[in-house]
CSV table of N, CA and C in Angstrom, one decimal:
chain,number,residue,atom,x,y,z
A,1,MET,N,-1.8,-110.6,-120.7
A,1,MET,CA,-1.3,-109.4,-121.1
A,1,MET,C,0.3,-109.3,-121.1
A,2,ALA,N,0.8,-109.3,-121.8
A,2,ALA,CA,2.3,-109.6,-122.3
A,2,ALA,C,3.4,-107.9,-121.3
A,3,GLU,N,4.5,-108.0,-120.8
A,3,GLU,CA,4.9,-107.7,-120.1
A,3,GLU,C,6.3,-107.4,-121.0
A,4,THR,N,7.2,-106.3,-121.0
A,4,THR,CA,8.8,-106.3,-120.9
A,4,THR,C,9.6,-106.0,-119.8
A,5,ALA,N,10.9,-106.6,-119.9
A,5,ALA,CA,11.7,-106.6,-118.6
A,5,ALA,C,11.7,-105.9,-118.0
A,6,THR,N,11.5,-105.2,-117.1
A,6,THR,CA,11.7,-104.2,-116.3
A,6,THR,C,13.5,-102.7,-116.1
A,7,GLU,N,13.7,-102.5,-117.5
A,7,GLU,CA,14.4,-101.1,-117.3
A,7,GLU,C,15.0,-100.1,-116.0
A,8,THR,N,16.2,-100.0,-115.9
A,8,THR,CA,16.4,-98.2,-115.1
A,8,THR,C,17.5,-97.5,-116.6
A,9,HIS,N,16.6,-96.4,-116.1
A,9,HIS,CA,16.6,-95.7,-117.3
A,9,HIS,C,16.4,-94.6,-116.5
A,10,GLN,N,17.9,-93.4,-117.7
A,10,GLN,CA,18.5,-91.9,-116.8
A,10,GLN,C,17.7,-91.4,-117.5
A,11,ALA,N,16.2,-90.3,-117.5
A,11,ALA,CA,15.7,-89.9,-117.6
A,11,ALA,C,16.0,-89.1,-119.2
A,12,GLN,N,16.3,-88.6,-120.3
A,12,GLN,CA,16.5,-87.2,-121.3
A,12,GLN,C,15.8,-86.7,-120.7
A,13,LYS,N,14.3,-86.1,-120.6
A,13,LYS,CA,13.2,-85.3,-121.2
A,13,LYS,C,12.6,-85.4,-119.8
A,14,ARG,N,11.6,-84.8,-119.8
A,14,ARG,CA,10.8,-84.4,-118.2
A,14,ARG,C,9.5,-85.5,-118.9
A,15,HIS,N,9.4,-86.8,-117.7
A,15,HIS,CA,7.9,-87.8,-117.7
A,15,HIS,C,7.3,-87.0,-117.2
A,16,ARG,N,6.0,-87.6,-115.9
A,16,ARG,CA,5.2,-88.2,-115.0
A,16,ARG,C,5.9,-89.8,-115.1
A,17,CYS,N,5.1,-89.5,-113.7
A,17,CYS,CA,5.3,-90.8,-113.2
A,17,CYS,C,4.0,-91.1,-112.8
A,18,ASP,N,4.1,-92.4,-113.8
A,18,ASP,CA,2.6,-93.5,-113.9
A,18,ASP,C,2.3,-93.9,-112.5
A,19,TRP,N,3.4,-94.4,-111.5
A,19,TRP,CA,1.9,-94.4,-110.0
A,19,TRP,C,1.6,-92.4,-109.5
A,20,CYS,N,2.6,-92.3,-109.4
A,20,CYS,CA,2.4,-91.1,-108.4
A,20,CYS,C,1.9,-89.4,-108.7
A,21,TRP,N,2.1,-89.3,-110.4
A,21,TRP,CA,2.0,-88.7,-110.9
A,21,TRP,C,2.7,-87.5,-110.9
A,22,GLN,N,3.8,-87.1,-109.9
A,22,GLN,CA,4.7,-86.5,-109.9
A,22,GLN,C,5.3,-86.4,-111.6
A,23,PHE,N,6.9,-85.6,-111.1
A,23,PHE,CA,7.6,-85.5,-112.8
A,23,PHE,C,8.7,-86.3,-112.3
A,24,VAL,N,8.7,-86.9,-113.1
A,24,VAL,CA,10.5,-87.3,-113.6
A,24,VAL,C,11.9,-87.0,-114.0
A,25,GLU,N,12.2,-86.2,-113.9
A,25,GLU,CA,12.9,-84.9,-114.1
A,25,GLU,C,13.5,-85.4,-115.4
A,26,VAL,N,15.3,-84.7,-115.4
A,26,VAL,CA,15.9,-84.8,-116.2
A,26,VAL,C,16.6,-84.7,-116.2
A,27,GLY,N,17.8,-86.0,-116.3
A,27,GLY,CA,18.9,-87.0,-115.6
A,27,GLY,C,18.5,-87.8,-114.5
A,28,GLU,N,17.0,-87.6,-113.6
A,28,GLU,CA,16.7,-88.4,-112.9
A,28,GLU,C,17.0,-90.0,-113.0
A,29,GLU,N,17.3,-91.1,-112.2
A,29,GLU,CA,16.7,-92.6,-112.7
A,29,GLU,C,15.5,-92.7,-112.8
A,30,TYR,N,14.9,-93.5,-113.0
A,30,TYR,CA,13.8,-94.4,-113.5
A,30,TYR,C,12.9,-95.3,-113.8
A,31,LYS,N,11.8,-95.9,-113.7
A,31,LYS,CA,11.6,-97.5,-114.4
A,31,LYS,C,10.8,-98.0,-115.6
A,32,ARG,N,11.0,-98.5,-115.7
A,32,ARG,CA,10.6,-98.4,-116.7
A,32,ARG,C,10.0,-99.6,-117.7
A,33,TYR,N,8.4,-99.8,-118.0
A,33,TYR,CA,7.9,-101.8,-119.0
A,33,TYR,C,7.2,-101.3,-120.1
A,34,ARG,N,7.0,-102.2,-120.9
A,34,ARG,CA,6.7,-101.8,-121.7
A,34,ARG,C,5.1,-102.7,-121.5
A,35,SER,N,4.1,-102.5,-121.9
A,35,SER,CA,3.3,-103.9,-122.0
A,35,SER,C,1.7,-103.8,-123.7
A,36,PHE,N,1.2,-104.8,-123.0
A,36,PHE,CA,0.9,-105.3,-124.8
A,36,PHE,C,-0.7,-106.2,-124.0
A,37,TYR,N,-2.0,-105.3,-124.9
A,37,TYR,CA,-2.7,-106.1,-124.6
A,37,TYR,C,-3.9,-106.1,-125.4
A,38,GLN,N,-4.5,-107.0,-126.1
A,38,GLN,CA,-5.3,-107.3,-127.4
A,38,GLN,C,-5.2,-105.7,-127.6
A,39,GLY,N,-3.7,-106.0,-128.8
A,39,GLY,CA,-3.3,-104.9,-129.8
A,39,GLY,C,-2.6,-103.7,-128.8
A,40,ASN,N,-3.1,-102.8,-128.6
A,40,ASN,CA,-2.7,-102.2,-127.8
A,40,ASN,C,-0.8,-102.1,-127.3
A,41,ALA,N,-0.2,-101.6,-126.9
A,41,ALA,CA,1.2,-101.4,-126.1
A,41,ALA,C,1.8,-100.4,-125.6
A,42,GLY,N,1.7,-100.2,-124.0
A,42,GLY,CA,1.6,-99.3,-123.7
A,42,GLY,C,3.3,-99.3,-122.9
A,43,THR,N,4.1,-97.5,-122.1
A,43,THR,CA,5.0,-97.4,-121.6
A,43,THR,C,4.5,-97.1,-120.2
A,44,VAL,N,5.3,-98.0,-119.6
A,44,VAL,CA,5.1,-97.2,-117.8
A,44,VAL,C,6.2,-96.7,-117.3
A,45,ARG,N,6.3,-95.5,-116.9
A,45,ARG,CA,7.5,-95.2,-116.3
A,45,ARG,C,7.1,-94.9,-114.2
A,46,MET,N,7.8,-94.9,-114.2
A,46,MET,CA,7.8,-94.9,-112.8
A,46,MET,C,9.9,-93.9,-112.6
A,47,HIS,N,9.5,-93.8,-110.6
A,47,HIS,CA,10.5,-93.3,-110.1
A,47,HIS,C,11.1,-94.2,-109.7
A,48,PRO,N,11.9,-94.7,-108.9
A,48,PRO,CA,12.0,-96.1,-108.3
A,48,PRO,C,11.2,-96.9,-107.3
A,49,GLU,N,11.5,-95.5,-105.9
A,49,GLU,CA,10.9,-96.2,-104.9
A,49,GLU,C,9.0,-96.0,-105.5
A,50,CYS,N,8.9,-95.0,-106.2
A,50,CYS,CA,7.0,-95.7,-106.6
A,50,CYS,C,6.7,-96.5,-107.0
A,51,TYR,N,8.0,-98.0,-108.1
A,51,TYR,CA,7.8,-99.2,-108.9
A,51,TYR,C,7.7,-100.0,-108.3
A,52,ASP,N,9.0,-99.7,-106.6
A,52,ASP,CA,8.8,-99.9,-105.6
A,52,ASP,C,7.9,-100.6,-104.7
A,53,ALA,N,7.3,-99.4,-104.3
A,53,ALA,CA,5.8,-99.4,-103.7
A,53,ALA,C,4.2,-100.3,-104.5
A,54,MET,N,4.9,-100.2,-106.2
A,54,MET,CA,3.2,-101.1,-106.8
A,54,MET,C,3.6,-102.6,-107.5
A,55,GLN,N,5.2,-102.2,-106.7
A,55,GLN,CA,5.7,-104.4,-106.2
A,55,GLN,C,5.1,-105.2,-105.3
A,56,ASP,N,5.2,-103.9,-104.5
A,56,ASP,CA,4.9,-103.9,-102.9
A,56,ASP,C,3.4,-105.0,-102.9
A,57,ALA,N,2.2,-103.4,-103.8
A,57,ALA,CA,1.2,-103.6,-103.7
A,57,ALA,C,0.8,-104.7,-103.9
A,58,ILE,N,1.0,-105.0,-105.3
A,58,ILE,CA,1.3,-106.4,-106.4
A,58,ILE,C,0.7,-107.6,-105.1
A,59,ILE,N,2.2,-108.1,-104.5
A,59,ILE,CA,1.7,-109.5,-103.7
A,59,ILE,C,1.0,-108.4,-102.9
A,60,GLU,N,0.4,-108.1,-102.2
A,60,GLU,CA,-0.3,-107.6,-101.1
A,60,GLU,C,-1.8,-108.0,-101.5
A,61,GLU,N,-2.6,-107.6,-103.1
A,61,GLU,CA,-3.5,-108.2,-103.6
A,61,GLU,C,-3.3,-109.3,-104.7
A,62,GLY,N,-1.9,-109.9,-104.3
A,62,GLY,CA,-2.3,-111.3,-104.7
A,62,GLY,C,-1.9,-111.7,-106.5
A,63,GLY,N,-0.9,-110.8,-106.9
A,63,GLY,CA,-0.5,-111.0,-108.0
A,63,GLY,C,-0.8,-110.3,-109.1
A,64,TRP,N,-2.3,-109.3,-109.3
A,64,TRP,CA,-2.7,-108.0,-109.8
A,64,TRP,C,-3.1,-107.1,-109.1
A,65,LEU,N,-2.6,-106.1,-109.9
A,65,LEU,CA,-3.2,-104.6,-109.1
A,65,LEU,C,-3.2,-102.8,-110.8
A,66,GLU,N,-4.4,-103.0,-110.4
A,66,GLU,CA,-5.0,-102.0,-111.4
A,66,GLU,C,-4.5,-100.5,-110.0
A,67,TRP,N,-4.5,-100.1,-110.7
A,67,TRP,CA,-4.0,-99.3,-109.9
A,67,TRP,C,-4.3,-97.3,-110.6
A,68,THR,N,-4.7,-96.7,-110.3
A,68,THR,CA,-5.1,-95.1,-111.1
A,68,THR,C,-3.7,-94.1,-110.4
A,69,PRO,N,-3.0,-93.7,-112.1
A,69,PRO,CA,-2.1,-92.3,-111.1
A,69,PRO,C,-2.2,-90.7,-110.0
A,70,GLY,N,-1.7,-91.1,-109.6
A,70,GLY,CA,-1.7,-89.8,-108.4
A,70,GLY,C,-1.8,-90.8,-106.7
A,71,GLN,N,-1.5,-91.9,-107.2
A,71,GLN,CA,-0.4,-92.1,-105.4
A,71,GLN,C,0.0,-91.8,-105.2
A,72,GLU,N,0.5,-91.7,-103.6
A,72,GLU,CA,0.7,-91.3,-103.1
A,72,GLU,C,3.0,-92.4,-103.2
A,73,ARG,N,3.9,-90.0,-103.8
A,73,ARG,CA,4.6,-90.8,-103.5
A,73,ARG,C,5.4,-91.1,-102.1
A,74,PRO,N,6.3,-92.8,-102.2
A,74,PRO,CA,6.6,-93.4,-100.9
A,74,PRO,C,8.3,-91.9,-100.9
A,75,GLU,N,8.5,-92.2,-99.7
A,75,GLU,CA,10.3,-92.1,-99.9
A,75,GLU,C,11.5,-92.6,-99.9
A,76,LYS,N,12.5,-92.2,-100.4
A,76,LYS,CA,13.5,-92.6,-101.4
A,76,LYS,C,13.5,-93.5,-100.2
A,77,LYS,N,14.5,-94.8,-100.8
A,77,LYS,CA,15.1,-95.4,-99.5
A,77,LYS,C,16.2,-95.1,-99.0
A,78,THR,N,16.6,-93.9,-98.6
A,78,THR,CA,17.1,-93.0,-98.4
A,78,THR,C,16.7,-92.6,-97.0
A,79,GLY,N,15.3,-92.8,-96.5
A,79,GLY,CA,14.6,-92.2,-96.3
A,79,GLY,C,14.0,-90.2,-96.5
A,80,GLN,N,14.9,-89.9,-97.3
A,80,GLN,CA,15.0,-88.7,-97.8
A,80,GLN,C,13.5,-88.7,-98.1
A,81,PRO,N,13.0,-87.0,-97.5
A,81,PRO,CA,11.8,-86.3,-97.9
A,81,PRO,C,11.4,-85.8,-99.6
A,82,GLN,N,11.0,-86.5,-99.7
A,82,GLN,CA,10.2,-86.3,-101.4
A,82,GLN,C,9.9,-84.5,-101.7
A,83,GLU,N,10.3,-84.0,-102.7
A,83,GLU,CA,10.1,-82.5,-103.4
A,83,GLU,C,9.2,-82.9,-104.2
A,84,GLN,N,8.1,-81.8,-104.0
A,84,GLN,CA,7.2,-81.5,-104.6
A,84,GLN,C,7.2,-81.3,-106.2
A,85,THR,N,7.5,-82.1,-107.3
A,85,THR,CA,7.2,-81.1,-109.0
A,85,THR,C,6.5,-81.1,-109.7
A,86,ASP,N,5.0,-80.8,-109.2
A,86,ASP,CA,4.3,-80.8,-109.9
A,86,ASP,C,3.8,-79.5,-110.9
A,87,ALA,N,4.3,-78.5,-111.0
A,87,ALA,CA,4.9,-77.3,-111.9
A,87,ALA,C,4.6,-77.2,-113.1
């Protein structure tokens, strides 16, 4: 599998976070990378705190991780709780 470098973007439209499945709202920052595997391409978008949680989980698992969207969304580094935006 090949991946592009992770980039930080400001959402121009609403996206679902591929980690927690909550929405990344217009104007919010998010992390994005693209992956390529066996002729298939995909784009992964995550809240910054979800991306950090994924990176921590990868380290804990020894370098590889498969996940299903719907993981718990961690608190932002500021310690502020997250609002639910599933509507």
